[in-house]
Tab-separated table of C-alpha atoms and ligand atoms in Angstrom:
chain	number	residue	atom	x	y	z
A	267	UNK	CA	-76.194	-158.799	-155.546
A	268	UNK	CA	-77.297	-155.084	-156.107
A	269	UNK	CA	-78.932	-154.038	-152.861
A	270	UNK	CA	-80.544	-151.147	-154.437
A	271	UNK	CA	-82.360	-153.332	-157.025
A	272	UNK	CA	-82.970	-155.868	-154.271
A	273	UNK	CA	-84.623	-152.954	-152.302
A	274	UNK	CA	-86.764	-151.945	-155.208
A	275	UNK	CA	-88.084	-155.402	-155.875
A	276	UNK	CA	-88.641	-155.960	-152.172
A	277	UNK	CA	-90.820	-152.813	-151.879
A	278	UNK	CA	-92.788	-153.782	-154.952
A	279	UNK	CA	-93.884	-156.805	-153.382
A	280	UNK	CA	-95.174	-154.716	-150.650
A	281	UNK	CA	-97.077	-152.377	-152.788
A	282	UNK	CA	-100.015	-154.556	-153.517
A	283	UNK	CA	-100.755	-156.135	-150.210
A	284	UNK	CA	-103.540	-154.691	-148.004
A	285	UNK	CA	-103.666	-157.195	-145.133
A	286	UNK	CA	-100.218	-156.720	-143.509
A	287	UNK	CA	-100.061	-157.548	-140.102
A	288	UNK	CA	-99.660	-154.368	-138.197
A	289	UNK	CA	-98.585	-153.232	-134.901
A	290	UNK	CA	-101.138	-150.628	-133.293
A	291	UNK	CA	-99.698	-147.107	-133.124
A	292	UNK	CA	-100.372	-147.083	-129.343
A	293	UNK	CA	-97.912	-150.298	-128.951
A	294	UNK	CA	-95.196	-148.387	-131.038
A	295	UNK	CA	-95.362	-145.380	-128.842
A	296	UNK	CA	-95.153	-147.542	-125.786
A	297	UNK	CA	-92.099	-149.262	-127.302
A	298	UNK	CA	-90.543	-145.701	-128.053
A	299	UNK	CA	-91.220	-144.701	-124.290
A	300	UNK	CA	-89.601	-148.123	-123.234
A	301	UNK	CA	-86.636	-147.059	-125.461
A	302	UNK	CA	-86.074	-143.847	-123.219
A	303	UNK	CA	-84.719	-144.883	-119.799
A	304	UNK	CA	-85.798	-141.356	-118.559
A	305	UNK	CA	-89.568	-142.165	-119.207
A	306	UNK	CA	-91.983	-142.167	-116.107
A	307	UNK	CA	-93.191	-145.600	-115.404
A	308	UNK	CA	-96.673	-144.270	-114.658
A	309	UNK	CA	-97.030	-142.724	-117.984
A	310	UNK	CA	-95.990	-146.027	-119.861
A	311	UNK	CA	-98.479	-148.137	-117.634
A	312	UNK	CA	-101.208	-145.652	-118.366
A	313	UNK	CA	-100.513	-145.843	-121.951
A	314	UNK	CA	-100.349	-149.476	-121.789
A	315	UNK	CA	-103.955	-149.497	-120.328
A	316	UNK	CA	-105.698	-147.739	-123.108
A	317	UNK	CA	-104.788	-150.878	-125.348
A	318	UNK	CA	-106.485	-153.578	-123.443
A	319	UNK	CA	-105.162	-156.285	-125.485
A	320	UNK	CA	-101.636	-155.162	-124.712
A	321	UNK	CA	-102.265	-154.912	-121.196
A	322	UNK	CA	-103.848	-158.382	-121.057
A	323	UNK	CA	-101.029	-159.827	-123.042
A	324	UNK	CA	-98.452	-158.484	-120.506
A	325	UNK	CA	-100.348	-159.708	-117.515
A	326	UNK	CA	-100.550	-163.110	-119.153
A	327	UNK	CA	-96.774	-163.420	-120.038
A	328	UNK	CA	-95.563	-162.088	-116.725
A	329	UNK	CA	-97.486	-164.541	-114.816
A	330	UNK	CA	-96.209	-167.302	-116.953
A	331	UNK	CA	-93.431	-169.630	-115.944
A	332	UNK	CA	-91.082	-167.674	-118.090
A	333	UNK	CA	-90.948	-164.987	-115.268
A	334	UNK	CA	-91.137	-167.255	-112.245
A	335	UNK	CA	-93.087	-164.769	-110.053
A	336	UNK	CA	-93.805	-165.856	-106.563
A	337	UNK	CA	-97.437	-164.127	-106.356
A	338	UNK	CA	-99.656	-163.376	-108.964
A	339	UNK	CA	-99.011	-159.937	-110.870
A	340	UNK	CA	-102.303	-158.088	-111.412
A	341	UNK	CA	-101.396	-154.681	-112.354
A	342	UNK	CA	-99.313	-153.356	-115.682
A	343	UNK	CA	-97.293	-150.843	-113.477
A	344	UNK	CA	-96.234	-153.826	-111.260
A	345	UNK	CA	-95.309	-155.921	-114.326
A	346	UNK	CA	-93.323	-152.868	-115.533
A	347	UNK	CA	-91.434	-152.427	-112.340
A	348	UNK	CA	-90.943	-156.266	-111.942
A	349	UNK	CA	-89.299	-157.127	-115.130
A	350	UNK	CA	-87.987	-153.475	-116.242
A	351	UNK	CA	-88.143	-151.372	-119.337
A	352	UNK	CA	-85.888	-153.491	-121.390
A	353	UNK	CA	-87.479	-156.721	-120.834
A	354	UNK	CA	-90.918	-155.239	-121.391
A	355	UNK	CA	-89.993	-153.690	-124.639
A	356	UNK	CA	-88.772	-157.386	-125.918
A	357	UNK	CA	-91.703	-158.985	-124.442
A	358	UNK	CA	-94.193	-156.632	-126.311
A	359	UNK	CA	-92.324	-156.747	-129.557
A	360	UNK	CA	-92.010	-160.353	-129.623
A	361	UNK	CA	-95.447	-160.999	-128.695
A	362	UNK	CA	-96.932	-158.796	-131.473
A	363	UNK	CA	-94.435	-160.340	-134.052
A	364	UNK	CA	-95.693	-163.952	-133.315
A	365	UNK	CA	-99.300	-162.848	-132.939
A	366	UNK	CA	-99.052	-161.199	-136.557
A	367	UNK	CA	-98.141	-164.186	-138.412
A	368	UNK	CA	-99.822	-166.859	-136.154
A	369	UNK	CA	-102.632	-167.608	-138.335
A	370	UNK	CA	-101.069	-166.982	-141.806
A	371	UNK	CA	-100.389	-169.872	-144.160
A	372	UNK	CA	-96.788	-170.921	-144.806
A	373	UNK	CA	-95.130	-173.250	-146.967
A	374	UNK	CA	-92.910	-174.486	-144.295
A	375	UNK	CA	-93.535	-175.739	-140.605
A	376	UNK	CA	-94.296	-172.382	-138.563
A	377	UNK	CA	-93.466	-174.188	-135.282
A	378	UNK	CA	-89.956	-175.109	-136.472
A	379	UNK	CA	-89.618	-171.458	-137.623
A	380	UNK	CA	-90.377	-169.960	-134.218
A	381	UNK	CA	-87.998	-172.564	-132.446
A	382	UNK	CA	-85.280	-171.447	-134.809
A	383	UNK	CA	-86.040	-167.695	-134.097
A	384	UNK	CA	-86.353	-168.107	-130.332
A	385	UNK	CA	-83.185	-169.968	-130.492
A	386	UNK	CA	-81.306	-167.391	-132.567
A	387	UNK	CA	-82.512	-164.751	-129.731
A	388	UNK	CA	-81.439	-166.918	-126.818
A	389	UNK	CA	-77.967	-167.488	-128.514
A	390	UNK	CA	-77.785	-164.046	-129.422
A	391	UNK	CA	-78.048	-162.920	-125.724
A	392	UNK	CA	-75.510	-165.793	-124.723
A	393	UNK	CA	-72.913	-164.712	-127.253
A	394	UNK	CA	-73.696	-161.212	-126.456
A	395	UNK	CA	-72.830	-161.735	-122.649
A	396	UNK	CA	-69.680	-163.623	-123.573
A	397	UNK	CA	-68.317	-160.429	-125.611
A	398	UNK	CA	-69.654	-157.924	-122.977
A	399	UNK	CA	-72.358	-156.415	-125.167
A	400	UNK	CA	-74.245	-153.800	-122.827
A	401	UNK	CA	-78.070	-154.522	-123.881
A	402	UNK	CA	-78.510	-158.305	-123.622
A	403	UNK	CA	-82.396	-157.877	-123.880
A	404	UNK	CA	-81.801	-155.866	-127.313
A	405	UNK	CA	-79.477	-158.704	-128.411
A	406	UNK	CA	-82.493	-161.359	-127.788
A	407	UNK	CA	-85.024	-159.186	-129.387
A	408	UNK	CA	-83.166	-158.677	-132.668
A	409	UNK	CA	-82.288	-162.104	-132.817
A	410	UNK	CA	-85.749	-163.198	-132.496
A	411	UNK	CA	-87.015	-160.823	-135.263
A	412	UNK	CA	-84.101	-161.544	-137.531
A	413	UNK	CA	-85.961	-163.328	-140.438
A	414	UNK	CA	-89.413	-161.606	-140.307
A	415	UNK	CA	-88.868	-161.401	-144.161
A	416	UNK	CA	-89.216	-165.094	-144.394
A	417	UNK	CA	-92.762	-165.054	-142.998
A	418	UNK	CA	-93.692	-162.505	-145.266
A	419	UNK	CA	-92.354	-164.209	-148.248
A	420	UNK	CA	-93.643	-167.476	-147.170
A	421	UNK	CA	-97.084	-166.186	-146.689
A	422	UNK	CA	-97.442	-163.613	-149.800
A	423	UNK	CA	-95.588	-165.708	-152.057
A	424	UNK	CA	-96.414	-169.054	-150.874
A	425	UNK	CA	-96.569	-171.166	-153.876
A	426	UNK	CA	-93.276	-169.914	-155.299
A	427	UNK	CA	-91.610	-169.977	-151.874
A	428	UNK	CA	-92.699	-173.581	-151.198
A	429	UNK	CA	-91.492	-174.485	-154.924
A	430	UNK	CA	-88.183	-172.914	-154.089
A	431	UNK	CA	-87.765	-174.765	-150.881
A	432	UNK	CA	-88.577	-177.881	-152.675
A	433	UNK	CA	-85.918	-177.171	-155.431
A	434	UNK	CA	-83.110	-176.667	-153.215
A	435	UNK	CA	-83.575	-179.695	-150.885
A	436	UNK	CA	-80.519	-181.888	-150.994
A	437	UNK	CA	-78.449	-179.262	-152.918
A	438	UNK	CA	-75.601	-176.956	-151.718
A	439	UNK	CA	-77.855	-173.859	-152.504
A	440	UNK	CA	-78.602	-171.680	-149.552
A	441	UNK	CA	-81.860	-170.262	-148.893
A	442	UNK	CA	-80.805	-166.781	-149.409
A	443	UNK	CA	-79.061	-167.346	-152.706
A	444	UNK	CA	-82.491	-169.473	-153.678
A	445	UNK	CA	-84.454	-166.450	-152.762
A	446	UNK	CA	-82.456	-164.113	-154.791
A	447	UNK	CA	-82.992	-166.421	-157.865
A	448	UNK	CA	-86.369	-166.680	-157.659
A	449	UNK	CA	-87.692	-163.180	-156.408
A	450	UNK	CA	-84.803	-161.163	-157.343
A	451	UNK	CA	-84.664	-160.059	-153.492
A	452	UNK	CA	-84.398	-161.892	-150.263
A	453	UNK	CA	-85.864	-162.167	-146.716
A	454	UNK	CA	-83.409	-159.550	-145.676
A	455	UNK	CA	-84.751	-156.647	-148.127
A	456	UNK	CA	-88.210	-157.686	-147.509
A	457	UNK	CA	-87.640	-157.895	-143.717
A	458	UNK	CA	-86.444	-154.471	-143.695
A	459	UNK	CA	-89.530	-153.212	-145.345
A	460	UNK	CA	-91.693	-155.039	-142.677
A	461	UNK	CA	-89.364	-153.581	-139.985
A	462	UNK	CA	-89.623	-149.976	-141.124
A	463	UNK	CA	-93.458	-150.475	-141.580
A	464	UNK	CA	-93.640	-151.453	-138.101
A	465	UNK	CA	-91.685	-148.479	-136.814
A	466	UNK	CA	-88.912	-150.729	-135.596
A	467	UNK	CA	-85.713	-148.568	-133.907
A	468	UNK	CA	-83.272	-147.817	-136.908
A	469	UNK	CA	-80.430	-150.369	-135.741
A	470	UNK	CA	-82.931	-153.221	-135.857
A	471	UNK	CA	-83.640	-152.480	-139.326
A	472	UNK	CA	-80.033	-152.347	-140.440
A	473	UNK	CA	-79.261	-155.637	-138.701
A	474	UNK	CA	-82.337	-157.317	-140.174
A	475	UNK	CA	-81.325	-156.058	-143.616
A	476	UNK	CA	-77.542	-156.970	-143.375
A	477	UNK	CA	-77.500	-160.232	-141.238
A	478	UNK	CA	-76.342	-162.317	-143.922
A	479	UNK	CA	-74.109	-159.502	-145.154
A	480	UNK	CA	-72.546	-158.577	-141.914
A	481	UNK	CA	-69.649	-156.364	-143.462
A	482	UNK	CA	-72.185	-153.915	-144.658
A	483	UNK	CA	-73.908	-153.196	-141.280
A	484	UNK	CA	-73.245	-149.582	-140.481
A	485	UNK	CA	-75.407	-148.826	-137.267
A	486	UNK	CA	-74.345	-151.426	-134.800
A	487	UNK	CA	-71.659	-153.750	-136.197
A	488	UNK	CA	-71.065	-155.419	-132.613
A	489	UNK	CA	-74.774	-156.277	-132.447
A	490	UNK	CA	-75.056	-157.502	-135.944
A	491	UNK	CA	-71.753	-159.506	-135.422
A	492	UNK	CA	-73.561	-161.284	-132.464
A	493	UNK	CA	-76.936	-161.814	-134.038
A	494	UNK	CA	-75.162	-162.926	-137.313
A	495	UNK	CA	-73.149	-165.628	-135.643
A	496	UNK	CA	-75.852	-166.897	-133.481
A	497	UNK	CA	-78.292	-167.091	-136.576
A	498	UNK	CA	-75.429	-168.923	-138.315
A	499	UNK	CA	-74.835	-171.492	-135.639
A	500	UNK	CA	-78.521	-172.452	-135.201
A	501	UNK	CA	-78.968	-172.803	-138.896
A	502	UNK	CA	-75.968	-174.967	-139.227
A	503	UNK	CA	-76.849	-177.175	-136.021
A	504	UNK	CA	-80.526	-177.524	-136.113
A	505	UNK	CA	-82.446	-179.799	-138.455
A	506	UNK	CA	-84.434	-177.029	-140.433
A	507	UNK	CA	-85.129	-179.139	-143.454
A	508	UNK	CA	-87.508	-177.635	-145.643
A	509	UNK	CA	-86.955	-173.977	-143.821
A	510	UNK	CA	-83.405	-173.120	-144.341
A	511	UNK	CA	-80.016	-174.034	-145.784
A	512	UNK	CA	-76.677	-172.762	-144.891
A	513	UNK	CA	-72.983	-173.458	-146.567
A	514	UNK	CA	-69.539	-173.367	-144.782
A	515	UNK	CA	-69.090	-170.037	-142.792
A	516	UNK	CA	-68.464	-167.376	-145.778
A	517	UNK	CA	-67.395	-163.740	-145.791
A	518	UNK	CA	-70.369	-162.578	-143.438
A	519	UNK	CA	-69.486	-164.901	-140.821
A	520	UNK	CA	-65.636	-164.273	-141.016
A	521	UNK	CA	-66.299	-160.547	-140.719
A	522	UNK	CA	-68.827	-161.126	-137.688
A	523	UNK	CA	-66.074	-163.018	-136.038
A	524	UNK	CA	-63.411	-160.379	-136.582
A	525	UNK	CA	-65.574	-157.806	-135.219
A	526	UNK	CA	-66.644	-159.791	-132.144
A	527	UNK	CA	-63.202	-160.314	-131.528
A	528	UNK	CA	-62.461	-156.464	-131.732
A	529	UNK	CA	-64.970	-155.896	-129.063
A	530	UNK	CA	-64.167	-158.979	-127.191
A	531	UNK	CA	-60.346	-159.685	-127.422
A	532	UNK	CA	-60.608	-162.674	-125.058
A	533	UNK	CA	-62.410	-164.685	-127.762
A	534	UNK	CA	-59.794	-164.625	-130.202
A	535	UNK	CA	-57.749	-167.105	-128.656
A	536	UNK	CA	-59.821	-169.821	-130.379
A	537	UNK	CA	-60.930	-169.900	-134.138
A	538	UNK	CA	-64.167	-169.304	-135.625
A	539	UNK	CA	-64.865	-173.079	-136.067
A	540	UNK	CA	-63.665	-173.884	-132.473
A	541	UNK	CA	-66.063	-171.149	-131.202
A	542	UNK	CA	-69.028	-172.640	-132.843
A	543	UNK	CA	-68.076	-176.100	-131.794
A	544	UNK	CA	-67.891	-174.846	-128.124
A	545	UNK	CA	-71.433	-173.365	-128.523
A	546	UNK	CA	-72.624	-176.973	-128.721
A	547	UNK	CA	-72.157	-177.156	-124.873
A	548	UNK	CA	-74.587	-174.438	-124.022
A	549	UNK	CA	-77.055	-175.265	-126.734
A	550	UNK	CA	-79.026	-177.923	-124.594
A	551	UNK	CA	-79.798	-175.239	-121.958
A	552	UNK	CA	-80.655	-172.710	-124.684
A	553	UNK	CA	-83.229	-175.225	-126.174
A	554	UNK	CA	-84.997	-175.500	-122.694
A	555	UNK	CA	-85.269	-171.779	-122.235
A	556	UNK	CA	-86.347	-171.611	-126.140
A	557	UNK	CA	-89.412	-174.079	-125.236
A	558	UNK	CA	-90.540	-172.283	-122.183
A	559	UNK	CA	-90.621	-169.020	-124.441
A	560	UNK	CA	-92.248	-170.803	-127.216
A	561	UNK	CA	-94.988	-172.226	-125.139
A	562	UNK	CA	-95.594	-168.881	-123.441
A	563	UNK	CA	-95.617	-166.755	-126.515
A	564	UNK	CA	-97.548	-168.961	-128.812
A	565	UNK	CA	-100.428	-169.978	-126.399
A	566	UNK	CA	-103.765	-169.020	-127.669
B	93	LIG	FE1	-81.993	-164.744	-142.487
C-alpha cells in the first residue's frame, strides 16, 4: 500500500464536503491550554465560559455517575479543579467527537461503534498502566478517537461503505484491506485528515494514521503500540459483525508487542497470544466502565 497515494485519495474525499462536523475554535483553544500544565485554571475556566454549550456539557458530565462526586458541581472552575487538566481535555474532546457524528447516518450500528471505541480507550488505559505509560488519560483518549475515519467513510460514502461491509461478511478479508480495495485509501488516512482539521495534537494524528501499521509510527511509538494492541484485542474479541473484521496478529501487532516489551520488560515473560488471552480476565470490568461512559456521553 502506497501511503502517499492513499493520502491523496483521502484528501480528495474531503475536498467537496462542506458539512463536516467541526470543533469550535474556542474549544480547540481550551484544549491547547489544557495541554500545558503551566496554564492558569482561571484563564481556562473563563475561556470555557465563553462557550455556553461547552460549559453546560462539562457541568453535566462532571455531575454524572462517571465521576461519582458527593456534592453537585456547579462551576466550571470547580469541575476543572476536581478532575484535573488531563481528564478535562479527554472529556471535552470525547464529547465533541461523539456529538459531531451523533446524528450522521451510517451503514453500521453506531451504538456498537461507540462501544468499541470506548472499549479500546478503556483497554488502552489498562495496557498503559501495565506498561508504565506516564499519561493514562492520553492513552484513553487516543484509544477512543482511533477510528474516526470510519465514521467519516461510513457517512460520506454510505452506500459504498455499506456494500463493502456486506461483501466481506463471512470472508477472511479485513476491513482495512477492503477499504483499500474500495476507496484506494483507508480509515487511517481519512482519520488523519479529520484529526488535522480538528487541530488534534500531532502525536494523536500520527497514531490515528498508523494504528494498523504501528511500525511506521514516529511521534510516540510506545503509545501507538498500546492503542494498537488494545484495538486489536477489542476487534478480535467483540462481536462487531457488520462493522469490522481482523485476521490473526500480523506485522503491526508483532511490532507493537516488541515496542511495548522494550518499554515494559516485565511483560516479555509471556507471548503476545498469551498476553491477549490474559486480557480476557479484565475485559469484564472494562465493559462495565465502557457502559457508564457510553451512557454519559451519548445522553441527549
Ligand atoms: Fe482502525
